[in-house]
């Protein structure tokens, strides 16, 4: 895959904790955006639960899943082993229009997004069309970081009578998952909230992450300011001043900004939370990494073992990958593992002569870094 260098992929947990809190009704916002451990009491005093605990979770939503990572941790808790990681490169899935020269204006005229790279999102991952993301994009101009969201149905059109729905935009400005709120492999330094019902956005805010908080603490965000937005029919556009995000294009920060968009339906009607299928980058291309853990039980410390399979998909445009970063779990130390290697696989997911080694890990405590000898 080709194009933009320096993209680091990382495996981490997903999860929102403690909810986005409103109390005493839709219109009873407290503390600016009402972060108080869960939306309760409903629009008109009726019982309503927007609480997000230990994962993005409605009853059929996404919650933290530690099982696979725990198996990986057990596999690493042995001495003197040589570990192998396979990488399968999958042809790009491209829905691309070459970017135009004009910047984005947040004015409800969405025609200026016609020349921007847009990513498509599955239509079947949420049954609530008003928060079901079907297309999205991001753009950075001289003044603002901008986002575009298109939904399956009229925005917030199917929110229950006493319910509240939302879109959250999680923004990682430094491409470092060790800083910020942990969401889908990113460390979100900022969060935009778009709260609404009855086909309208009712409250909007920009929130900044408090680094003293636990990475899964939803209430770790504090209000920083407001943003520009427009919503008409099925489309939303949002603009955030670069100054509020600490972005300086001369330092190359625009290449680091990656974001995840979440559509959150009200909890009365039900429906699945819609997390954008792929993180969106303001430089065009994005990569989705999916992992498998082929190890079951105890591995043989006297031979090489394939412990992780990574599949990479490029979206929007080709992407050049120069390195990986993984976070090792378990009781073993870096000195207990003789070597961790990464190979491109020929498709059979077995180590054989057709596989090509493209990197050897540099281990620093529990962090495993790969600087690839041959970029992917």
Coordinates of C-alpha atoms in Angstrom, one line a residue:
X1 CA 0.0 0.0 0.0
X2 CA 1.3 3.5 -0.8
X3 CA 0.8 7.1 -0.2
X4 CA 1.2 8.7 3.3
X5 CA 4.1 7.5 5.5
X6 CA 4.3 7.1 9.2
X7 CA 1.0 5.4 10.1
X8 CA 1.3 3.3 13.2
X9 CA -1.3 0.7 13.9
X10 CA -2.1 -0.4 17.4
X11 CA -4.3 -2.9 19.2
X12 CA -6.2 -1.6 22.2
X13 CA -9.5 -2.0 23.9
X14 CA -12.7 -0.2 23.2
X15 CA -14.9 1.4 25.8
X16 CA -16.9 4.3 27.2
X17 CA -17.4 4.5 30.9
X18 CA -19.9 6.3 33.1
X19 CA -22.1 7.8 30.4
X20 CA -22.8 11.1 28.9
X21 CA -25.0 12.7 31.5
X22 CA -28.1 14.7 31.3
X23 CA -30.4 15.1 34.3
X24 CA -34.0 16.2 34.7
X25 CA -34.9 16.0 31.0
X26 CA -33.7 16.8 27.6
X27 CA -33.7 20.5 28.3
X28 CA -32.3 20.2 31.7
X29 CA -28.6 20.3 30.9
X30 CA -26.3 20.8 33.8
X31 CA -22.7 21.8 34.0
X32 CA -22.7 22.9 30.3
X33 CA -23.1 19.5 28.8
X34 CA -24.2 17.6 31.9
X35 CA -21.5 15.0 32.4
X36 CA -22.9 13.2 35.4
X37 CA -22.7 9.4 35.1
X38 CA -25.5 8.7 32.7
X39 CA -28.5 10.4 31.2
X40 CA -31.3 9.9 33.7
X41 CA -34.9 11.0 34.3
X42 CA -35.9 11.5 30.7
X43 CA -37.3 14.5 28.8
X44 CA -40.2 15.0 31.1
X45 CA -39.1 13.2 34.2
X46 CA -39.5 9.8 32.7
X47 CA -37.0 7.1 33.4
X48 CA -34.3 7.1 30.7
X49 CA -30.8 5.5 30.7
X50 CA -28.0 6.9 28.5
X51 CA -25.3 5.6 30.9
X52 CA -22.3 4.1 29.2
X53 CA -20.5 1.7 31.5
X54 CA -17.4 -0.4 30.7
X55 CA -17.9 -0.2 27.0
X56 CA -20.1 1.3 24.3
X57 CA -23.1 -0.6 25.5
X58 CA -26.7 -0.7 24.8
X59 CA -28.0 -4.2 25.4
X60 CA -27.0 -5.1 21.8
X61 CA -24.2 -2.6 21.5
X62 CA -20.5 -2.9 21.9
X63 CA -18.8 -3.7 25.2
X64 CA -15.3 -4.3 26.3
X65 CA -14.1 -7.7 25.1
X66 CA -10.9 -8.9 26.9
X67 CA -11.0 -12.6 26.1
X68 CA -8.9 -12.6 23.0
X69 CA -6.3 -10.3 24.5
X70 CA -6.2 -12.4 27.6
X71 CA -5.4 -15.4 25.4
X72 CA -2.6 -13.5 23.8
X73 CA -1.3 -12.5 27.2
X74 CA -1.2 -16.1 28.3
X75 CA 0.6 -17.1 25.1
X76 CA 3.3 -14.5 25.9
X77 CA 3.8 -15.6 29.5
X78 CA 6.4 -18.2 28.6
X79 CA 10.2 -18.0 28.6
X80 CA 12.8 -17.9 25.8
X81 CA 10.4 -18.0 22.8
X82 CA 10.5 -16.6 19.3
X83 CA 7.2 -15.2 18.2
X84 CA 5.9 -14.5 14.7
X85 CA 3.3 -12.1 13.5
X86 CA 1.7 -12.4 10.0
X87 CA 0.4 -9.5 8.1
X88 CA -2.1 -10.0 5.3
X89 CA -2.4 -7.1 2.9
X90 CA -5.8 -6.8 1.4
X91 CA -6.5 -4.7 -1.7
X92 CA -7.8 -1.2 -1.0
X93 CA -11.5 -0.6 -0.7
X94 CA -11.7 2.8 -2.4
X95 CA -14.6 5.3 -2.5
X96 CA -12.6 8.3 -3.6
X97 CA -13.1 11.7 -5.2
X98 CA -10.0 13.8 -5.7
X99 CA -10.0 16.7 -3.3
X100 CA -10.9 20.1 -4.6
X101 CA -9.0 23.3 -4.1
X102 CA -11.7 25.2 -2.1
X103 CA -11.9 25.0 1.6
X104 CA -15.0 23.9 3.6
X105 CA -17.5 26.4 4.9
X106 CA -19.8 25.4 7.7
X107 CA -23.0 26.9 6.3
X108 CA -25.4 24.1 5.4
X109 CA -24.3 24.0 1.8
X110 CA -22.7 20.6 1.5
X111 CA -21.6 21.0 -2.1
X112 CA -18.0 21.9 -1.0
X113 CA -17.6 18.4 0.3
X114 CA -18.2 17.0 -3.2
X115 CA -14.5 17.1 -3.9
X116 CA -13.3 15.5 -0.7
X117 CA -12.5 11.9 0.0
X118 CA -15.5 10.2 1.7
X119 CA -15.6 6.9 3.5
X120 CA -18.6 4.7 3.4
X121 CA -20.0 3.0 6.5
X122 CA -22.1 -0.1 6.7
X123 CA -25.9 0.5 6.5
X124 CA -26.7 -2.7 8.4
X125 CA -24.8 -2.0 11.7
X126 CA -27.6 0.0 13.2
X127 CA -31.4 -0.2 12.9
X128 CA -31.9 3.5 13.9
X129 CA -31.5 5.4 10.7
X130 CA -31.3 8.8 12.3
X131 CA -28.0 7.9 13.9
X132 CA -26.9 5.3 11.4
X133 CA -23.8 6.7 9.7
X134 CA -23.5 5.8 6.0
X135 CA -20.9 8.2 4.8
X136 CA -18.3 10.5 6.5
X137 CA -15.2 12.6 5.9
X138 CA -12.7 14.9 7.5
X139 CA -10.8 18.0 6.2
X140 CA -8.3 20.4 7.6
X141 CA -8.0 23.9 6.1
X142 CA -6.2 27.0 7.2
X143 CA -8.7 27.8 10.0
X144 CA -10.7 24.7 10.9
X145 CA -10.7 20.9 11.3
X146 CA -14.0 19.9 9.6
X147 CA -16.2 16.8 9.6
X148 CA -19.0 15.6 7.4
X149 CA -21.6 13.0 8.4
X150 CA -24.4 11.5 6.3
X151 CA -27.0 9.3 7.9
X152 CA -29.4 6.7 6.6
X153 CA -32.5 8.7 7.5
X154 CA -33.2 12.3 8.6
X155 CA -30.8 13.2 11.4
X156 CA -32.3 12.2 14.8
X157 CA -35.6 11.5 13.0
X158 CA -36.3 8.3 14.9
X159 CA -35.4 9.4 18.4
X160 CA -38.1 8.3 20.8
X161 CA -40.6 10.9 22.2
X162 CA -38.8 11.3 25.5
X163 CA -35.4 10.2 24.2
X164 CA -32.1 11.9 23.4
X165 CA -29.7 10.8 20.6
X166 CA -26.2 11.9 19.9
X167 CA -23.2 11.9 17.6
X168 CA -19.7 11.9 19.2
X169 CA -16.6 12.7 17.2
X170 CA -13.4 11.5 19.0
X171 CA -10.3 13.3 17.8
X172 CA -6.7 12.0 18.2
X173 CA -4.4 14.9 17.3
X174 CA -1.1 13.3 18.1
X175 CA -1.6 9.7 16.8
X176 CA -0.7 8.4 20.3
X177 CA -3.0 6.0 21.9
X178 CA -1.2 6.4 25.2
X179 CA -2.6 9.9 25.6
X180 CA -6.4 10.5 25.6
X181 CA -9.6 8.5 25.9
X182 CA -9.3 5.0 24.5
X183 CA -11.7 4.4 21.7
X184 CA -11.2 1.9 18.8
X185 CA -7.4 2.0 18.9
X186 CA -7.1 5.7 19.3
X187 CA -6.3 7.9 22.2
X188 CA -8.8 10.7 21.8
X189 CA -7.5 14.1 22.9
X190 CA -10.8 15.9 22.1
X191 CA -14.5 15.0 21.8
X192 CA -17.2 16.8 19.9
X193 CA -20.8 16.2 21.2
X194 CA -23.8 16.7 19.0
X195 CA -27.0 16.1 21.1
X196 CA -30.5 16.2 19.6
X197 CA -34.0 15.0 19.0
X198 CA -37.0 15.8 16.7
X199 CA -34.7 16.0 13.6
X200 CA -32.7 18.8 15.2
X201 CA -29.3 19.3 17.0
X202 CA -30.0 20.9 20.4
X203 CA -26.6 21.1 22.0
X204 CA -23.1 21.1 20.7
X205 CA -19.7 21.3 22.5
X206 CA -16.0 20.7 22.2
X207 CA -14.4 18.8 25.1
X208 CA -10.8 18.2 26.0
X209 CA -9.3 15.2 27.7
X210 CA -8.0 15.5 31.3
X211 CA -4.8 13.4 31.2
X212 CA -5.0 12.7 34.9
X213 CA -8.0 10.5 34.3
X214 CA -8.2 6.8 33.5
X215 CA -8.1 6.1 29.7
X216 CA -11.6 4.5 29.9
X217 CA -13.3 7.2 32.0
X218 CA -16.0 8.8 30.0
X219 CA -16.1 11.7 32.5
X220 CA -12.5 12.5 31.8
X221 CA -13.5 15.1 29.3
X222 CA -14.1 18.7 30.3
X223 CA -15.7 21.4 28.3
X224 CA -13.4 23.6 26.2
X225 CA -15.6 25.6 23.9
X226 CA -18.1 25.5 21.1
X227 CA -17.9 24.5 17.4
X228 CA -19.6 25.6 14.2
X229 CA -22.2 23.1 12.8
X230 CA -25.0 22.8 10.3
X231 CA -27.5 20.0 9.8
X232 CA -30.0 19.6 7.0
X233 CA -32.0 16.5 6.3
X234 CA -29.5 13.6 6.3
X235 CA -26.3 15.6 6.4
X236 CA -24.2 17.2 9.2
X237 CA -21.0 19.3 8.9
X238 CA -18.9 20.5 11.9
X239 CA -16.0 22.9 12.1
X240 CA -13.6 23.2 15.0
X241 CA -11.1 26.1 15.1
X242 CA -7.5 24.8 14.8
X243 CA -6.5 27.0 17.7
X244 CA -8.8 25.1 20.1
X245 CA -7.1 21.9 19.1
X246 CA -3.6 23.1 19.4
X247 CA -2.9 22.4 15.7
X248 CA -0.1 24.1 13.8
X249 CA 0.2 23.0 10.2
X250 CA 3.8 24.1 10.0
X251 CA 4.7 21.4 12.4
X252 CA 2.9 18.7 10.4
X253 CA 0.2 18.0 12.9
X254 CA -2.3 17.7 10.1
X255 CA -0.7 14.3 9.2
X256 CA -1.4 13.0 12.7
X257 CA -5.1 13.8 13.1
X258 CA -7.3 10.7 13.1
X259 CA -10.9 10.5 14.3
X260 CA -13.6 8.1 15.1
X261 CA -17.3 9.0 14.8
X262 CA -20.0 7.4 16.9
X263 CA -23.8 7.5 16.3
X264 CA -25.6 6.9 19.6
X265 CA -29.4 6.2 19.3
X266 CA -31.7 6.8 22.2
X267 CA -32.0 4.0 24.7
X268 CA -35.8 4.0 24.7
X269 CA -36.2 2.9 21.1
X270 CA -33.2 0.6 21.2
X271 CA -30.8 0.0 18.3
X272 CA -27.1 -0.5 18.0
X273 CA -24.4 2.1 18.5
X274 CA -22.8 2.9 15.2
X275 CA -19.0 3.3 15.3
X276 CA -17.5 4.4 12.1
X277 CA -16.1 1.4 10.3
X278 CA -12.7 3.0 9.8
X279 CA -10.9 5.9 11.6
X280 CA -11.0 8.9 9.3
X281 CA -7.9 10.9 8.5
X282 CA -7.9 14.5 7.1
X283 CA -5.1 13.5 4.7
X284 CA -7.3 11.1 2.7
X285 CA -6.4 7.5 3.3
X286 CA -7.2 5.4 6.4
X287 CA -6.3 1.8 7.4
X288 CA -8.4 -0.7 9.3
X289 CA -6.5 -3.4 11.1
X290 CA -8.3 -6.6 12.2
X291 CA -6.5 -9.2 14.3
X292 CA -6.8 -12.9 15.0
X293 CA -5.1 -14.9 17.7
X294 CA -4.3 -18.4 16.4
X295 CA -2.7 -19.6 19.6
X296 CA -4.9 -21.9 21.8
X297 CA -3.5 -23.0 25.1
X298 CA 0.2 -23.3 25.8
X299 CA 2.7 -22.7 23.0
X300 CA 6.0 -24.6 22.4
X301 CA 8.9 -22.5 23.7
X302 CA 11.4 -24.5 21.7
X303 CA 10.2 -23.4 18.2
X304 CA 8.8 -20.3 16.4
X305 CA 5.1 -19.7 17.1
X306 CA 2.6 -17.6 15.1
X307 CA 0.8 -15.7 17.8
X308 CA -1.0 -12.9 15.9
X309 CA -2.4 -12.5 12.4
X310 CA -3.1 -8.9 11.3
X311 CA -5.2 -8.0 8.3
X312 CA -4.9 -4.6 6.8
X313 CA -7.5 -2.8 4.6
X314 CA -6.8 0.6 3.0
X315 CA -9.8 2.9 2.6
X316 CA -10.2 6.2 0.7
X317 CA -6.8 6.0 -0.9
X318 CA -3.6 4.0 -0.8
X319 CA -1.7 4.2 2.5
X320 CA 2.0 3.5 3.2
X321 CA 2.8 1.8 6.5
X322 CA 6.2 2.2 7.9
X323 CA 5.7 0.6 11.3
X324 CA 3.5 -1.0 14.0
X325 CA 3.2 -0.6 17.7
X326 CA 1.7 -3.4 19.8
X327 CA 1.1 -3.5 23.6
X328 CA 2.2 -6.8 25.2
X329 CA 0.2 -8.1 28.1
X330 CA 0.9 -11.0 30.5
X331 CA 3.6 -11.7 33.0
X332 CA 6.6 -12.1 30.8
X333 CA 9.2 -9.4 30.5
X334 CA 10.9 -8.3 27.3
X335 CA 14.0 -10.3 28.3
X336 CA 11.9 -13.5 28.4
X337 CA 11.2 -13.4 24.7
X338 CA 14.1 -14.0 22.4
X339 CA 12.7 -12.3 19.3
X340 CA 9.4 -11.1 17.8
X341 CA 9.3 -11.0 14.0
X342 CA 6.7 -9.9 11.5
X343 CA 6.1 -11.5 8.1
X344 CA 4.0 -10.8 5.1
X345 CA 1.9 -13.9 4.6
X346 CA 1.2 -15.7 1.3
X347 CA -2.4 -16.4 2.4
X348 CA -2.1 -19.8 4.1
X349 CA -1.4 -18.3 7.6
X350 CA 1.5 -20.8 8.1
X351 CA 5.2 -19.9 8.2
X352 CA 6.8 -21.2 5.1
X353 CA 9.4 -20.2 2.5
X354 CA 6.9 -18.0 0.6
X355 CA 6.6 -15.7 3.6
X356 CA 8.8 -12.6 3.7
X357 CA 10.2 -11.1 7.0
X358 CA 9.6 -7.4 7.0
X359 CA 10.6 -6.5 10.5
X360 CA 12.0 -7.5 13.9
X361 CA 10.6 -5.9 17.0
X362 CA 12.3 -3.5 19.3
X363 CA 10.9 -4.2 22.7
X364 CA 10.8 -1.5 25.4
X365 CA 9.1 -3.0 28.5
X366 CA 5.6 -4.0 27.4
X367 CA 5.7 -1.9 24.1
X368 CA 6.6 -3.7 20.9
X369 CA 7.7 -1.5 18.1
X370 CA 8.2 -2.6 14.5
X371 CA 10.1 -0.3 12.1
X372 CA 9.5 -2.2 8.8
X373 CA 12.5 -2.9 6.6
X374 CA 10.0 -2.9 3.7
X375 CA 7.1 -0.5 4.0
X376 CA 3.7 -2.1 3.3

